[in-house]
Amino acid sequence: MKRIANVTAVAALCAMTLSGPLAFGATDKPDKIVVTAFGGVWAESVKKNYASCFEKKTGVKVEVVTGESAEWLNKIRANPDHSPIDVVTLSELDSLRAGREGLLSKMTTSEVPNLAQVPAQFHVPWGDLGVSSTYGPMGIMYNSEKISDPPKSWKDLIDGIAAGKYGKKVAWPSGTYAWGPPFIWFIAQQYGGDVNVAFDKLKAMKPYVVKFWETPVDALNLFATKQVDILAYWDGRSYAFINKGNPWAKFYIPEPNGMTSLVLFSKVKSAPPIAWEYINCVLSPEAQVGNAEMIRYPGTNKTVAYPADLKKDFTPFERVVVPPYDQIIEKIPSWVERWNKEMR
Amino acid sequence: MARKDRPIGAIARAGYARAAGLIPMMLFLVVFFIGPLLVNFSQSFAGPGTMFREYRRIFTDGYYLLVIFQTVLLGCAVTIGCLVLGYPLGMAIARASGRLKAALMFAVVAPLLVNVVVRSFGWMVILGNQGVVNWIGSALGLAPLELMYTWWGITIALVHVLLPFMALSIASVLEGIDPRLEEAAKVLGANAFNALRLVLLPLSFEGIVTGSILVFTATVGSFVTIMLLGNASTMVLPLLIYQQLTVVSDWAFAAAMGTTLLVLVATLLWVQARFMRPGWRQARTV
Amino acid sequence: MAAGAHGVSRGLLAYSIGIVVFLAAPIVIVVGVAFTSADFVSFPPTGVSLRWFKRVISDPEFLGPLWNSAKLGVTSTFVSLALAVPAALALVRHRFRLGAAIQAFMLSPLSLPTIILAVGLLFFVARIGLAGTFLALVAGHAVITVPYVLRTVLAVYSGVNREVEEAATVLGAGPFRAFWHITLPLIMPGVLAGAIFSFLLSFDEVPVALLLSAPDTTTLPVSILSYLVYNYDPAVAAVSALQVAVIFVLLLVLERTFGLQRVMFTSSNK
């Protein structure tokens, strides 16, 4: 009896779920588009700033899906003709991969007028298949009660750590973190560009690093519980921490600049053309300011003017460097393997 | 047995009905397990280079072989830990009733209800250098223990979360054992230890095997706890697979590693099934 | 007298208390963090407040997925039971020539890391047209949990005296009645253990749920994980504390209404 009931239940479930709407016609207005966002405050900002802008302009509903870049990339790969996602936010590397696999649509200023306001470094390296809405460099966050003379440059920091200047109270991104390999490239840049030097420096730092972190939350946990006095960390997240009642923590971008992370918005090839309007909303001045206020990362639209209290935390374009992902991407398998083998 | 050669009508029919009970699960697994397995299997040959390149990368590189070894070793350590801690717990659960039983079952199941990342942060508080363990240790005058980012800390955390699989497997088998057997042994002069060794352990053997299989395979497939409580020196195969699928985006290599692990563990399971048939229904006499 | 009710000896009781302390330790910390009044994770908590619980209870980002996880857990558990219980019975009864191989095959999902299974499932279900469906999620979870049920029922059933079942059949009971009235009560401890494992595994499962979910079928651990990628605050500790509290209440209710010697685990060999 139990078994018959189960079979009926499963059959009913089949009928219900398979009869749901799966794809929209290319020419009619769809009843909704599906967009991605990272969880928590990011998703809130997306709903408040981007989704409402799009819904007002087009009358089409926006469904926000939270998760991570790798997951979304795989979902699109598995369903190229009926992608479950219309506008996707991929990491720099995943965006390159998706582009090379022909999964994304190229954008021009006719579909996305606001693209003209975005500096080239935030979309041209991806062949205009994706554009970043924000940028956020990695800098140094430190405990000002323990460290009174923070290092001026990245080189000073790295050499200082390796010399034991801060004791065993350092945290650093792992080479196997999503932005680990680009950060290895960045370290190499401080010493003339040789990746072998970067690995040597990392090995020298190792005795003083409590944890090479794989997820930012892990790093913040170490810093907040005072197990670590100084760490390389993202600016938006650092300011979020500092502004939540932790004035003992300070953040800055050392010389010469900071490596940035980008969030690349792309329209998936099988998505309806109306989805372009969403990307245009994302790059619009109002949405850029609204988003910056919520997640505290500056936007890429160069015409936007931010209120003074926000502006003081933002790093100007000139102090930010975008790693050459199209060159790094081939090297990643070997760098990750080197990390696993040499850093244990 | 004579009965098997000449089945009596109704019993034979009932027998065939029960044999057919295998079919739904086999069919289900063929579709929803073999299907995805074949997808992965074919991917493991689809990488750039020659067909067996990904497998060669694993088997000709001492590093990957070491990681496989470490993974299996961790599986054994956690299984033994769960067995030692879980058997008495299983006995307690089986023998308890009412509120005590409810309390024990709740306690044993609760760790699984806490999200793995949150649980790991909890362990950091306990095992860290300024954590609870070391605080107690220093109060007792002991030297500080380095438990974070070591195999010890990882083993403790995994035993903690996998204990229910061992304890409940053993408890469910112990429940079915007639308590009069143990009483009879005691009446005949066996002390508690011998009663355990000669009566309970053989009868609950299937429960021990079940618990061990479930704990071992769960350990060998886990990576989040290891990622958070370990570092580059505590590498296991599932964590490598995760890296390959996310940062490196090399599905072929990940699929080869997954297939390798599958074949390794499935072989161990087959050996276990082949040489440890169920049927130890009699307690051993001295 | 229910089986095993000759009680827990003093030594065993002391041991159990020790184990419970070990099991509870990280959970106490998590619950402590959940009650903090601070904006950030801190232990010991800097102040006591219910704000994180309030935030979590009212947040659709957690509530919807919680309901999805419960639905998915119950459905996949029933499917696992339906598939694995008959299979376990068949395996014990019949000494199939390839019995060991069949058992190893049926347990083999245990040997495949779920993350690789998840990727394979994603592309496989897309190919058979079930992408993003609840059915695919249930199937994915059932693949993972079915070996657990098989194994626990197998363990209990192999110790059972089958002559009682044969007697029932000889006396005229059809196979279904024999199962329902004789076999099922005998294997109940194994069925319940398997069901508990199945539900807990499904409720906590991430890789398959991550890749096979559609916007309306996101599960709780997946939404917790995506929250954690960018947010470091006690909300997630509050969610975990709530999960523990719900099960605590559930077990309390079960104990009060049924008295756990009758519902959980007991085989009626008296």
Coordinates of N, CA, C and O in Angstrom, one line a residue, chain B residues 185-264:
Chain B
A185 N 23.9 -16.3 29.1 CA 25.4 -16.4 29.1 C 25.9 -16.0 30.6 O 26.7 -16.6 31.1
K186 N 25.2 -15.0 31.1 CA 25.6 -14.6 32.5 C 25.3 -15.6 33.5 O 26.1 -15.9 34.4
V187 N 24.1 -16.3 33.3 CA 23.7 -17.3 34.2 C 24.8 -18.5 34.2 O 25.1 -19.1 35.2
L188 N 25.2 -18.7 32.9 CA 26.2 -19.8 32.7 C 27.6 -19.4 33.2 O 28.6 -20.2 33.0
G189 N 27.8 -18.2 33.7 CA 29.1 -17.8 34.3 C 29.9 -16.8 33.6 O 31.0 -16.5 34.0
A190 N 29.4 -16.3 32.4 CA 30.3 -15.4 31.7 C 30.2 -14.0 32.4 O 29.1 -13.6 32.9
N191 N 31.4 -13.3 32.5 CA 31.3 -12.0 33.0 C 30.9 -11.0 31.9 O 30.7 -11.4 30.8
A192 N 30.7 -9.7 32.3 CA 30.2 -8.8 31.3 C 31.0 -8.7 30.0 O 30.5 -8.7 28.9
F193 N 32.3 -8.8 30.2 CA 33.2 -8.6 29.0 C 33.1 -9.8 28.1 O 33.0 -9.7 26.9
N194 N 33.1 -11.0 28.7 CA 32.9 -12.2 27.8 C 31.6 -12.3 27.2 O 31.4 -12.8 26.0
A195 N 30.5 -11.9 27.9 CA 29.2 -11.8 27.3 C 29.2 -11.0 26.1 O 28.7 -11.3 25.0
L196 N 29.9 -9.8 26.2 CA 30.0 -8.9 25.1 C 30.8 -9.6 23.9 O 30.3 -9.7 22.8
R197 N 31.9 -10.2 24.3 CA 32.8 -10.7 23.2 C 32.2 -11.9 22.5 O 32.3 -12.0 21.3
L198 N 31.6 -12.8 23.3 CA 31.2 -14.1 22.7 C 29.7 -14.1 22.3 O 29.3 -15.0 21.5
V199 N 28.9 -13.2 22.8 CA 27.5 -13.2 22.5 C 27.1 -12.0 21.6 O 26.7 -12.1 20.5
L200 N 27.3 -10.8 22.2 CA 26.8 -9.6 21.6 C 27.5 -9.3 20.3 O 26.9 -9.0 19.3
L201 N 28.9 -9.3 20.4 CA 29.6 -8.8 19.2 C 29.3 -9.7 17.9 O 29.1 -9.2 16.9
P202 N 29.4 -11.0 18.1 CA 29.1 -11.8 16.8 C 27.7 -11.5 16.3 O 27.4 -11.5 15.1
L203 N 26.7 -11.4 17.3 CA 25.3 -11.2 16.8 C 25.1 -9.8 16.2 O 24.3 -9.7 15.3
S204 N 25.9 -8.8 16.7 CA 25.7 -7.5 16.1 C 26.7 -7.2 15.0 O 26.8 -6.1 14.6
F205 N 27.3 -8.3 14.6 CA 28.4 -8.1 13.6 C 27.9 -7.3 12.3 O 28.5 -6.4 11.8
E206 N 26.7 -7.7 11.9 CA 26.1 -7.0 10.7 C 25.9 -5.5 10.9 O 26.1 -4.7 10.0
G207 N 25.6 -5.2 12.2 CA 25.4 -3.8 12.5 C 26.8 -3.0 12.4 O 26.9 -1.9 12.0
I208 N 27.8 -3.7 12.9 CA 29.2 -3.1 12.9 C 29.6 -2.9 11.5 O 30.1 -1.9 11.1
V209 N 29.3 -3.9 10.6 CA 29.7 -3.8 9.2 C 29.0 -2.7 8.6 O 29.6 -1.9 7.8
T210 N 27.7 -2.6 8.8 CA 26.9 -1.5 8.2 C 27.4 -0.2 8.6 O 27.7 0.7 7.8
G211 N 27.6 0.0 9.9 CA 28.1 1.3 10.4 C 29.5 1.6 9.8 O 29.7 2.7 9.3
S212 N 30.3 0.6 9.7 CA 31.7 0.9 9.1 C 31.6 1.3 7.7 O 32.3 2.2 7.2
I213 N 30.8 0.6 6.9 CA 30.7 0.9 5.5 C 30.2 2.3 5.3 O 30.7 3.1 4.6
L214 N 29.1 2.7 6.1 CA 28.5 4.0 5.9 C 29.5 5.1 6.3 O 29.6 6.1 5.7
V215 N 30.2 4.9 7.5 CA 31.1 5.9 7.9 C 32.3 6.0 7.0 O 32.7 7.1 6.6
F216 N 32.9 4.9 6.6 CA 34.0 4.9 5.7 C 33.7 5.7 4.4 O 34.5 6.6 4.0
T217 N 32.6 5.3 3.8 CA 32.3 5.9 2.5 C 32.0 7.4 2.6 O 32.3 8.2 1.8
A218 N 31.3 7.7 3.7 CA 31.0 9.1 4.0 C 32.3 9.9 4.2 O 32.4 11.0 3.6
T219 N 33.2 9.4 4.9 CA 34.5 10.1 5.1 C 35.3 10.3 3.9 O 35.8 11.4 3.6
V220 N 35.3 9.2 3.1 CA 36.1 9.3 1.9 C 35.5 10.2 0.8 O 36.2 10.6 -0.1
G221 N 34.3 10.6 1.0 CA 33.6 11.5 0.0 C 33.5 12.9 0.5 O 33.0 13.8 -0.2
S222 N 34.0 13.2 1.7 CA 33.7 14.5 2.3 C 34.9 15.5 2.0 O 36.0 15.1 1.9
F223 N 34.5 16.7 1.9 CA 35.6 17.7 1.6 C 35.4 19.0 2.3 O 36.4 19.7 2.6
V224 N 34.2 19.4 2.6 CA 34.0 20.8 3.2 C 34.7 20.9 4.5 O 35.4 21.9 4.8
T225 N 34.4 19.9 5.4 CA 35.1 20.0 6.7 C 36.6 20.0 6.6 O 37.3 20.8 7.3
I226 N 37.1 19.2 5.7 CA 38.6 19.2 5.5 C 39.1 20.5 4.9 O 40.2 20.9 5.3
M227 N 38.3 21.1 4.0 CA 38.7 22.3 3.5 C 38.8 23.4 4.5 O 39.7 24.2 4.5
L228 N 37.8 23.4 5.5 CA 37.8 24.5 6.5 C 38.7 24.2 7.7 O 39.3 25.1 8.2
L229 N 38.8 22.9 8.1 CA 39.6 22.6 9.3 C 41.0 22.2 8.9 O 41.8 21.9 9.8
G230 N 41.4 22.1 7.6 CA 42.7 21.6 7.2 C 43.4 22.7 6.4 O 43.0 23.8 6.3
N231 N 44.5 22.3 5.8 CA 45.2 23.2 4.9 C 45.9 22.3 3.8 O 45.5 21.2 3.6
A232 N 46.8 22.9 3.1 CA 47.3 22.2 1.9 C 48.0 20.9 2.3 O 48.1 20.0 1.4
S233 N 48.4 20.8 3.5 CA 49.1 19.5 3.9 C 48.1 18.4 4.2 O 48.5 17.2 4.4
T234 N 46.8 18.7 4.4 CA 45.8 17.7 4.6 C 44.9 17.6 3.4 O 43.7 18.0 3.5
M235 N 45.4 17.1 2.3 CA 44.7 17.1 1.1 C 44.0 15.7 0.9 O 44.6 14.7 1.2
V236 N 42.8 15.7 0.5 CA 42.1 14.4 0.2 C 41.5 14.5 -1.3 O 41.4 15.6 -1.8
L237 N 41.2 13.4 -1.8 CA 40.8 13.4 -3.2 C 39.5 14.2 -3.5 O 39.5 14.9 -4.5
P238 N 38.4 14.1 -2.7 CA 37.3 14.9 -3.0 C 37.6 16.4 -3.1 O 36.9 17.1 -3.9
L239 N 38.5 16.8 -2.3 CA 38.8 18.3 -2.3 C 39.6 18.6 -3.6 O 39.3 19.7 -4.2
L240 N 40.4 17.7 -4.1 CA 41.1 17.9 -5.4 C 40.0 18.0 -6.5 O 40.1 18.8 -7.4
I241 N 39.0 17.1 -6.4 CA 37.9 17.1 -7.4 C 37.2 18.4 -7.4 O 36.9 19.0 -8.4
Y242 N 36.9 18.9 -6.2 CA 36.2 20.2 -6.1 C 37.0 21.3 -6.7 O 36.5 22.1 -7.4
Q243 N 38.3 21.3 -6.4 CA 39.2 22.3 -7.1 C 39.1 22.3 -8.6 O 39.0 23.3 -9.3
Q244 N 39.2 21.0 -9.1 CA 39.2 20.9 -10.5 C 37.9 21.3 -11.2 O 37.9 21.8 -12.3
L245 N 36.8 21.1 -10.4 CA 35.5 21.5 -11.0 C 35.3 23.0 -10.9 O 34.5 23.5 -11.7
T246 N 35.9 23.7 -10.0 CA 35.6 25.1 -9.8 C 36.7 26.0 -10.3 O 36.5 26.6 -11.4
V247 N 37.8 26.0 -9.6 CA 38.9 27.0 -10.1 C 39.4 26.6 -11.4 O 39.6 27.5 -12.3
V248 N 39.8 25.3 -11.6 CA 40.5 25.0 -12.8 C 39.5 24.6 -14.0 O 39.9 24.7 -15.1
S249 N 38.3 24.3 -13.6 CA 37.3 23.9 -14.6 C 37.8 22.8 -15.6 O 37.6 22.9 -16.8
D250 N 38.4 21.8 -15.0 CA 38.9 20.6 -15.8 C 38.0 19.4 -15.4 O 38.4 18.6 -14.5
W251 N 36.9 19.3 -16.1 CA 36.0 18.2 -15.7 C 36.6 16.9 -16.0 O 36.4 15.9 -15.3
A252 N 37.4 16.8 -17.1 CA 38.0 15.5 -17.4 C 38.8 14.9 -16.3 O 38.7 13.8 -15.9
F253 N 39.7 15.8 -15.8 CA 40.5 15.3 -14.7 C 39.7 15.0 -13.4 O 40.0 14.0 -12.8
A254 N 38.7 15.9 -13.1 CA 37.9 15.6 -12.0 C 37.2 14.3 -12.1 O 37.1 13.5 -11.2
A255 N 36.7 14.0 -13.3 CA 35.9 12.8 -13.6 C 36.8 11.6 -13.4 O 36.4 10.5 -12.9
A256 N 38.1 11.7 -13.9 CA 39.0 10.6 -13.8 C 39.3 10.3 -12.3 O 39.3 9.1 -11.9
M257 N 39.4 11.3 -11.5 CA 39.7 11.2 -10.1 C 38.4 10.5 -9.4 O 38.6 9.6 -8.6
G258 N 37.2 11.0 -9.8 CA 36.0 10.4 -9.2 C 35.9 9.0 -9.6 O 35.5 8.2 -8.7
T259 N 36.1 8.6 -10.8 CA 36.0 7.3 -11.2 C 37.0 6.4 -10.5 O 36.7 5.3 -10.1
T260 N 38.2 6.9 -10.3 CA 39.2 6.1 -9.6 C 38.8 5.8 -8.2 O 38.9 4.7 -7.7
L261 N 38.3 6.8 -7.5 CA 37.8 6.7 -6.2 C 36.7 5.7 -6.1 O 36.6 4.8 -5.2
L262 N 35.8 5.8 -7.1 CA 34.6 4.9 -7.1 C 35.1 3.4 -7.2 O 34.6 2.5 -6.5
V263 N 36.0 3.2 -8.2 CA 36.4 1.8 -8.4 C 37.1 1.3 -7.2 O 36.9 0.2 -6.8
L264 N 38.0 2.1 -6.6 CA 38.7 1.7 -5.4 C 37.8 1.3 -4.3 O 37.8 0.2 -3.7

